[in-house]
PDB file of C-alpha atoms in Angstrom:
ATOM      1  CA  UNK A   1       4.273  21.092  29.324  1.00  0.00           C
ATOM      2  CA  UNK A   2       7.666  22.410  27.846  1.00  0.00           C
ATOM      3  CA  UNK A   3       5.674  23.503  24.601  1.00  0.00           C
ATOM      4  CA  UNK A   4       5.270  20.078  23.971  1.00  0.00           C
ATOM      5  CA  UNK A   5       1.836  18.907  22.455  1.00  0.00           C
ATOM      6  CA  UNK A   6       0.367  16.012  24.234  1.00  0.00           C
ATOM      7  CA  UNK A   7      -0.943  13.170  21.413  1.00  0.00           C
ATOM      8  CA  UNK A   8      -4.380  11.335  23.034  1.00  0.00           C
ATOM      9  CA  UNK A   9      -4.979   8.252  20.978  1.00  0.00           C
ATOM     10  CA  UNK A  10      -8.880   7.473  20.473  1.00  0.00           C
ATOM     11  CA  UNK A  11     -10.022   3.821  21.787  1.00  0.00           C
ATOM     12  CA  UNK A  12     -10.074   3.272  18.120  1.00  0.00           C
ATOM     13  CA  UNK A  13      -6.634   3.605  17.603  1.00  0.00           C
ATOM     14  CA  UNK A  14      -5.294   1.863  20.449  1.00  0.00           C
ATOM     15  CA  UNK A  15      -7.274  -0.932  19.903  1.00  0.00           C
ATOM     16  CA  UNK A  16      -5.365  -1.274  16.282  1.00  0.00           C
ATOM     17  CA  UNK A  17      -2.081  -0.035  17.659  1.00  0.00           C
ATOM     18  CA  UNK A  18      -2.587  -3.061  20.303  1.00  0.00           C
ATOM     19  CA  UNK A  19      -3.920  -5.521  17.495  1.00  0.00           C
ATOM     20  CA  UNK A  20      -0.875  -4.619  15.284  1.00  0.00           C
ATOM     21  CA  UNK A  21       1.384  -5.844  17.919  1.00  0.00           C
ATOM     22  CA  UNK A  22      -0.347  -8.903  19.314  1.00  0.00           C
ATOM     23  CA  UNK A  23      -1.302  -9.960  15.959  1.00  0.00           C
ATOM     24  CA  UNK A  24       2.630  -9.667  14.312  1.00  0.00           C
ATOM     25  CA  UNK A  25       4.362 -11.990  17.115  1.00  0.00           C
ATOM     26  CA  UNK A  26       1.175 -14.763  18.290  1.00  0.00           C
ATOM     27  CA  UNK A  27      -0.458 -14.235  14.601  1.00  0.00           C
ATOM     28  CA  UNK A  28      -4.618 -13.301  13.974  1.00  0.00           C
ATOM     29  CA  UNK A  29      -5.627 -16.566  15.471  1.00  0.00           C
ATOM     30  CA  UNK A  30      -3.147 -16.953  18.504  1.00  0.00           C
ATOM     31  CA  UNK A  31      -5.409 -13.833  19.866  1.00  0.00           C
ATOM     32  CA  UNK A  32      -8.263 -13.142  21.429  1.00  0.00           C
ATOM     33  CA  UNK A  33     -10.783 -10.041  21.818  1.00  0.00           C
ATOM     34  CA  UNK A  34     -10.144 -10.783  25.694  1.00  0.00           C
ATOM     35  CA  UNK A  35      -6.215 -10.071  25.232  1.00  0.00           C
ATOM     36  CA  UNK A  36      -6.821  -7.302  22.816  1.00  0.00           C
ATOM     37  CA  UNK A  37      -9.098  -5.426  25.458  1.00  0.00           C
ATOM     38  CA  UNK A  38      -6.534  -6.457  28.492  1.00  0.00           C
ATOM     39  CA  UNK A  39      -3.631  -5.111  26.773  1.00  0.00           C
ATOM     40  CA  UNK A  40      -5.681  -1.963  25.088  1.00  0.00           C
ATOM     41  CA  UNK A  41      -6.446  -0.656  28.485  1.00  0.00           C
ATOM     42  CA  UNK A  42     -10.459  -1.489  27.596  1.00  0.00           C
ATOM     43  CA  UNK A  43     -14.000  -3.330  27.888  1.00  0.00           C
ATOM     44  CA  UNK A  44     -14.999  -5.760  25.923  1.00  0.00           C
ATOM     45  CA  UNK A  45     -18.026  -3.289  25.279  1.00  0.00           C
ATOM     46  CA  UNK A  46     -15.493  -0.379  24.134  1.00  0.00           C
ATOM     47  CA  UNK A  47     -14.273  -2.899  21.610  1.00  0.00           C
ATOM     48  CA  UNK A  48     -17.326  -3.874  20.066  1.00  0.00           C
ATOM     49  CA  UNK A  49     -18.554   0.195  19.788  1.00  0.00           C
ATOM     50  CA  UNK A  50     -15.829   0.877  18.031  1.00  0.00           C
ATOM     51  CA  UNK A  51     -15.471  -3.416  15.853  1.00  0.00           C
ATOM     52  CA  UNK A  52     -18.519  -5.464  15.338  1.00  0.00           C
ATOM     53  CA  UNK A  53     -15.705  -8.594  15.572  1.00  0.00           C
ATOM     54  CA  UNK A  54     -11.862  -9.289  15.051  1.00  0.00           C
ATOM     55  CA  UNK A  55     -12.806 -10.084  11.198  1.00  0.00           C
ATOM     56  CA  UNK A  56     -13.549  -6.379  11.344  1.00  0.00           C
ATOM     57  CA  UNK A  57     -10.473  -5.303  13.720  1.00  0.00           C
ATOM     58  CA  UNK A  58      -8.345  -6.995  10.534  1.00  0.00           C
ATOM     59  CA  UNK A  59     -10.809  -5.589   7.592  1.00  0.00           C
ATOM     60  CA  UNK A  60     -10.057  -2.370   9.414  1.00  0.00           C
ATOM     61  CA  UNK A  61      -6.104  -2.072   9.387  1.00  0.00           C
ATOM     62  CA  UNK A  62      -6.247  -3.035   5.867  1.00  0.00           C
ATOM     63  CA  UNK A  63      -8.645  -0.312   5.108  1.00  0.00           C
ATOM     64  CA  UNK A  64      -6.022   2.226   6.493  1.00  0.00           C
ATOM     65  CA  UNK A  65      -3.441   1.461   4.457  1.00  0.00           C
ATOM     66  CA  UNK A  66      -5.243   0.651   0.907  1.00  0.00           C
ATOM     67  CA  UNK A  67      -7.541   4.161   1.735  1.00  0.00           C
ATOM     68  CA  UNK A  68      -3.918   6.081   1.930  1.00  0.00           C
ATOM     69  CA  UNK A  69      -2.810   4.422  -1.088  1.00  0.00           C
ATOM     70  CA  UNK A  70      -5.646   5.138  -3.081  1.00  0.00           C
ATOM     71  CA  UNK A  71      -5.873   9.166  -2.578  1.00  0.00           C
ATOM     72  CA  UNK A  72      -2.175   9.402  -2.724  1.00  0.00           C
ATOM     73  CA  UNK A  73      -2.330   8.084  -5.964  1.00  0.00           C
ATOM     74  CA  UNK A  74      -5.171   9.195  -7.265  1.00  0.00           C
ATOM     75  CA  UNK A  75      -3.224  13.002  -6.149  1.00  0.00           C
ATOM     76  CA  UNK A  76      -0.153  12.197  -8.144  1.00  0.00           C
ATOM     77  CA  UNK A  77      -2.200  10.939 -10.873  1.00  0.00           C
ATOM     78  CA  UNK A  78      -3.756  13.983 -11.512  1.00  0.00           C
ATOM     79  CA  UNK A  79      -0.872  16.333 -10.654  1.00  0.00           C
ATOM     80  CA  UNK A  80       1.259  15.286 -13.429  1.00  0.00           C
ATOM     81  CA  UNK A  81       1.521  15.609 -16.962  1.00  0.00           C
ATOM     82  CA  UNK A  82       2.643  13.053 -19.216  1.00  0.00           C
ATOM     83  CA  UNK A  83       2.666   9.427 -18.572  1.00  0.00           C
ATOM     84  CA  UNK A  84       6.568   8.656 -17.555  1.00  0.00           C
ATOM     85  CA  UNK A  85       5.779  11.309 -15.255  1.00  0.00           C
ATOM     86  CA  UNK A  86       2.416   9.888 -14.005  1.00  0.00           C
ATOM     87  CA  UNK A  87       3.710   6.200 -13.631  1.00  0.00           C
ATOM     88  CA  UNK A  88       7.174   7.693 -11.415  1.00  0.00           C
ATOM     89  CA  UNK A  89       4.976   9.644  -9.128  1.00  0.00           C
ATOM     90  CA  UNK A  90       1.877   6.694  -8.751  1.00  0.00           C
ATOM     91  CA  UNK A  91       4.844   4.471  -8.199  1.00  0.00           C
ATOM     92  CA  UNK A  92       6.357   6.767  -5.197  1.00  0.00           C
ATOM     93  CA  UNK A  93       3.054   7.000  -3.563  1.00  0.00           C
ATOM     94  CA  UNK A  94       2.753   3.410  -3.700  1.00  0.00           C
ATOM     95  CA  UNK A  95       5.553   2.791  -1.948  1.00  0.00           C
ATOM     96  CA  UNK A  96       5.423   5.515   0.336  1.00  0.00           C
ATOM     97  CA  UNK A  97       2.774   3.382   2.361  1.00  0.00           C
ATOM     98  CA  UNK A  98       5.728   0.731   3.192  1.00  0.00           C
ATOM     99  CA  UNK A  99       7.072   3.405   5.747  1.00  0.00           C
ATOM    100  CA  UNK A 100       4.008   5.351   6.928  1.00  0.00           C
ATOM    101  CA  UNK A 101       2.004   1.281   7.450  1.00  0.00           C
ATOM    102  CA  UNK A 102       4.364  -1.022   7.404  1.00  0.00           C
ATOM    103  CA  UNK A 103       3.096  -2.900  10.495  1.00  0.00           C
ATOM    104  CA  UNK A 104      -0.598  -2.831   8.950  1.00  0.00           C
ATOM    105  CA  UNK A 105       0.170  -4.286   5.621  1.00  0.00           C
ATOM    106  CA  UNK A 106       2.753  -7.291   6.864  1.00  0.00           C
ATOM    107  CA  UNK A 107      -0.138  -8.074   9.397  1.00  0.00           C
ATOM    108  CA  UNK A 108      -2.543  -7.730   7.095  1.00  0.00           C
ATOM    109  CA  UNK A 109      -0.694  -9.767   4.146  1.00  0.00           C
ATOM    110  CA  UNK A 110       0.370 -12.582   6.790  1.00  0.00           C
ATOM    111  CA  UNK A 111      -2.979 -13.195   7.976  1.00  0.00           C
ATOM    112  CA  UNK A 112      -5.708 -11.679   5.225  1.00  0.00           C
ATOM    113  CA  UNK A 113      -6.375 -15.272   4.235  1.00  0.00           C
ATOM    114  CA  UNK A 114      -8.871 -15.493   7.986  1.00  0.00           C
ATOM    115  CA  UNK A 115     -11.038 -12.917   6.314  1.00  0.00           C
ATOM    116  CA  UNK A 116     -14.380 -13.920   5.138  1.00  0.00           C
ATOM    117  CA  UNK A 117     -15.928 -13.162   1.840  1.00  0.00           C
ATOM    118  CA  UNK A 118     -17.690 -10.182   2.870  1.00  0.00           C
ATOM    119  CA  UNK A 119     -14.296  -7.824   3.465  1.00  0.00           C
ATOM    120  CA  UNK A 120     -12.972  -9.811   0.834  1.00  0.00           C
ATOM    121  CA  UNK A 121     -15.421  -8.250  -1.470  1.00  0.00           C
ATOM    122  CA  UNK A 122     -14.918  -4.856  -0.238  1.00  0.00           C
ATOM    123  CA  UNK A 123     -10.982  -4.691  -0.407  1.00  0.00           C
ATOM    124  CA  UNK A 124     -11.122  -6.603  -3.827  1.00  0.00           C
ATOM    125  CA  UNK A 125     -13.477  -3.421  -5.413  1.00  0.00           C
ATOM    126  CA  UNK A 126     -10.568  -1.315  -3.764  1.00  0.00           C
ATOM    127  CA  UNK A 127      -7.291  -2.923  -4.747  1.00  0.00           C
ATOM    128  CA  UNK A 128      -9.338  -2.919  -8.430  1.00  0.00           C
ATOM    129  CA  UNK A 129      -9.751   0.873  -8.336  1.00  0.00           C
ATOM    130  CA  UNK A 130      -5.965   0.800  -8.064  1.00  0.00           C
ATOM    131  CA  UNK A 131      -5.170  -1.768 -10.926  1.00  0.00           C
ATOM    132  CA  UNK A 132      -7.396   0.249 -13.094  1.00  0.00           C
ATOM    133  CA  UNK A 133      -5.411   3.603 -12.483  1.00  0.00           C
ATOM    134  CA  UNK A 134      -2.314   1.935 -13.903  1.00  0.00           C
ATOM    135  CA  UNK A 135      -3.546   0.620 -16.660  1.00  0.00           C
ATOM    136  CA  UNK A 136      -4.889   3.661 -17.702  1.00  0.00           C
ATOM    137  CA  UNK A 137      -1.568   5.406 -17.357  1.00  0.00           C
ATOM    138  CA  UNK A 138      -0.072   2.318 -19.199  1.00  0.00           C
ATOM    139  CA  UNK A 139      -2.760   2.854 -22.275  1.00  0.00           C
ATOM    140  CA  UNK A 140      -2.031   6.363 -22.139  1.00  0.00           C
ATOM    141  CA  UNK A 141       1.347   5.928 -22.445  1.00  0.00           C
ATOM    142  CA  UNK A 142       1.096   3.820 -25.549  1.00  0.00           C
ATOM    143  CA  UNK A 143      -1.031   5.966 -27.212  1.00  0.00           C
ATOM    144  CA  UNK A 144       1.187   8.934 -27.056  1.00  0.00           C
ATOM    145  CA  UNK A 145       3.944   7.039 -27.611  1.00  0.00           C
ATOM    146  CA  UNK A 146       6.141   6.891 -24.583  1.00  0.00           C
ATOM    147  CA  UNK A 147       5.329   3.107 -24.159  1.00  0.00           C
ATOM    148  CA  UNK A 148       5.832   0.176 -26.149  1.00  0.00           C
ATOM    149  CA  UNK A 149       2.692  -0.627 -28.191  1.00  0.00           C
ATOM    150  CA  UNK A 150       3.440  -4.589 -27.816  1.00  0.00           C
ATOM    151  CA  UNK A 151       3.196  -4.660 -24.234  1.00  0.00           C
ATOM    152  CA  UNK A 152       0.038  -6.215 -22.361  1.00  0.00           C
ATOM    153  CA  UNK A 153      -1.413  -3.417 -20.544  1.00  0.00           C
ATOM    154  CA  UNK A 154      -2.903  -6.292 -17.791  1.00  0.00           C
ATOM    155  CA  UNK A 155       0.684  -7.808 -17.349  1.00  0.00           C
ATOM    156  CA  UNK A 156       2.411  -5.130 -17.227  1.00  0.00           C
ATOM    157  CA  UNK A 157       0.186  -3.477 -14.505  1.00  0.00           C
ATOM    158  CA  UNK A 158      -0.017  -6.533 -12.425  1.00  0.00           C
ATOM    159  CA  UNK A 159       4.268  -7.055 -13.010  1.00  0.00           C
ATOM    160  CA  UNK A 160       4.373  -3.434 -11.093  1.00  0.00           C
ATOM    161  CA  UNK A 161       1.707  -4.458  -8.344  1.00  0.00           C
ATOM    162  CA  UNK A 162       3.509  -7.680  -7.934  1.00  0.00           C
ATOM    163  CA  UNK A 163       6.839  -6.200  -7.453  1.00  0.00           C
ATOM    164  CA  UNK A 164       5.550  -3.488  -5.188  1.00  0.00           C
ATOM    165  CA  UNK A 165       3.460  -5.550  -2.724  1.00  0.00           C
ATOM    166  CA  UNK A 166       6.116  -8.271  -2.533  1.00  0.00           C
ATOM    167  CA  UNK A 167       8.051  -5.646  -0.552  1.00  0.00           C
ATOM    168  CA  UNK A 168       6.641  -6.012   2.783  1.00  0.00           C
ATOM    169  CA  UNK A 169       8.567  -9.269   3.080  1.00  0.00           C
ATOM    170  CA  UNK A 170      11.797  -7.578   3.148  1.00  0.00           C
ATOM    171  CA  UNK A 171      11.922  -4.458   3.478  1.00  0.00           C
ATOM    172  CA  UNK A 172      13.273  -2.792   6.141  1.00  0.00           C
ATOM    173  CA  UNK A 173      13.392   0.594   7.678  1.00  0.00           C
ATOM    174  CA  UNK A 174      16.604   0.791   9.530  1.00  0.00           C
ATOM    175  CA  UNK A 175      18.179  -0.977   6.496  1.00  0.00           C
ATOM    176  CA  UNK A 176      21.029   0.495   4.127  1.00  0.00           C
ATOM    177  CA  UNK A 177      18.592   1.724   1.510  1.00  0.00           C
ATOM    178  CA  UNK A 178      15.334   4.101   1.900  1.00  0.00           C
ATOM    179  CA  UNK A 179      12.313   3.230   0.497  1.00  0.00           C
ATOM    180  CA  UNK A 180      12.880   6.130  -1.739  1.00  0.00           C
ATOM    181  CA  UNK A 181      16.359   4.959  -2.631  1.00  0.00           C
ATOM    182  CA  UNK A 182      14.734   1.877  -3.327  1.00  0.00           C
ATOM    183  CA  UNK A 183      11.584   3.112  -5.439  1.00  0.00           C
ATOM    184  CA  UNK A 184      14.557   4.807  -7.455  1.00  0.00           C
ATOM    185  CA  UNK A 185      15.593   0.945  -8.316  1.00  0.00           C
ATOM    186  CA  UNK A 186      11.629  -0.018  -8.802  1.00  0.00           C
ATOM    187  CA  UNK A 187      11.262   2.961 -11.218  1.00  0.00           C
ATOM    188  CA  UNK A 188      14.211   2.544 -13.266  1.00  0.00           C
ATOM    189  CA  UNK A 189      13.346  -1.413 -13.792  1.00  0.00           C
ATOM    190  CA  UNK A 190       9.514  -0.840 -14.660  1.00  0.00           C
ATOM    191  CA  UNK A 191      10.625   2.260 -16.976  1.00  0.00           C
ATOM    192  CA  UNK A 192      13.198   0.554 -19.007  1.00  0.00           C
ATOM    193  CA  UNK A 193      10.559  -2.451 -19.458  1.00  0.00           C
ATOM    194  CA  UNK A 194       8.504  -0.192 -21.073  1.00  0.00           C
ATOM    195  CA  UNK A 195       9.386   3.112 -23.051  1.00  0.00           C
ATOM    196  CA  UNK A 196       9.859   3.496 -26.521  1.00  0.00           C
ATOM    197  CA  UNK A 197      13.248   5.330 -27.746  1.00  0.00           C
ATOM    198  CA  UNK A 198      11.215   8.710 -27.312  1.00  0.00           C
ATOM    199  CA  UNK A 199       9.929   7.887 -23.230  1.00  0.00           C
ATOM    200  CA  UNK A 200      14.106   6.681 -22.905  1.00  0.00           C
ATOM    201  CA  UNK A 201      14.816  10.554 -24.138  1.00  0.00           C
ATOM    202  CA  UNK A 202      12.041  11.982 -22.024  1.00  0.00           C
ATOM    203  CA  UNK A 203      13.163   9.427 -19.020  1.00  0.00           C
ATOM    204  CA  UNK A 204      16.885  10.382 -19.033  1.00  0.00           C
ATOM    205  CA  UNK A 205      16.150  13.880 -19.266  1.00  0.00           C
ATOM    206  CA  UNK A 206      13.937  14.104 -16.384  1.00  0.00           C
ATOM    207  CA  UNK A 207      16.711  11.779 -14.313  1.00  0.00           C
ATOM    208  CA  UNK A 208      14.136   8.679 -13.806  1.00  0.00           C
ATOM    209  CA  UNK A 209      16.904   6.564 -15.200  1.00  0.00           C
ATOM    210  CA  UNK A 210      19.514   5.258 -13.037  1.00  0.00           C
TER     211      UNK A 210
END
């Protein structure tokens, strides 16, 4: 095969790779299981080993993404030191996701409202696991001193989710910036909101500031 390794997707993941499609140009409810399993190459009885329903299909591409984000942050959480340097490096992993799942989260975001309550539960416990990480970095930084004391802790955290999640709308991959580049922007707006003149010192040195 020209040294060349040949990549077999699992019925699993061409079911998803086929929902991701169908479901970002005729949206979740413009499709059915029949379509899915046409275009997948499959039964109707491979999809439902592998997806009690299409509720789950969707539960399931958001549990891809949020999963990644969660033990890439919880990783640069605990591989850094001091708070400026914990908030950069949760804030890259966050946004890392945009690139690796981009078509998961803007089909996810677009039609997450068709979900009922029981995956709602689920990815609510999750996307709290993730709040909670930031707002301890956000205490932590206030207690040693690299963050304003006056801030909320709540507002600020959910400020940073908002502006991070809002970025599936437009971003773009072949666009003029990276997602890096662009994370470079995030983290110099969310860091200047924050520090105290000693995290500006310990910002500027490190080259977090623009």
């Amino acid at each position: 095969m020209g040294g060349e390794e040949l990549v077999v997707k699992s019925l699993k993941e061409r079911i998803i790779e086929t929902a991701l499609d169908l479901f970002r140009h005729k949206g979740y409810h413009g499709v059915s299981v029949d379509e899915i399993v046409e275009t997948a190459g499959t039964s109707k009885g491979g999809f439902y080993h592998k997806f009690k329903s299409k509720d789950a299909l969707l539960y399931e591409i958001h549990d891809l993404f949020i999963s990644h984000v969660l033990k890439e942050t919880k990783k640069a959480y605990e591989e850094n030191d001091t708070p400026i340097d914990k908030v950069s490096a949760l804030l890259f992993a966050f946004t890392n996701v945009f690139d690796v799942y981009q078509r998961h989260i803007t089909v996810f975001y677009d039609e997450s409202a068709y979900l009922p309550p029981e995956y709602k539960n689920i990815i609510k416990e999750k996307r709290t696991e993730y709040q909670r990480l930031i707002e301890q970095v956000i205490e932590e930084g206030k207690e040693s001193g690299h963050f304003r004391p006056e801030i909320s802790t709540t507002i600020t955290t959910m400020a940073i989710i908002g502006l991070v999640n809002w970025t599936y709308k437009w971003y773009r991959q072949n666009g003029s910036l990276t997602m890096e580049q662009i994370t470079h922007h995030f983290n110099d707006l969310i860091l200047r909101g924050v520090l105290t003149e000693q995290g500006l010192e310990e910002a500027k040195a490190k080259k977090y500031i623009m």
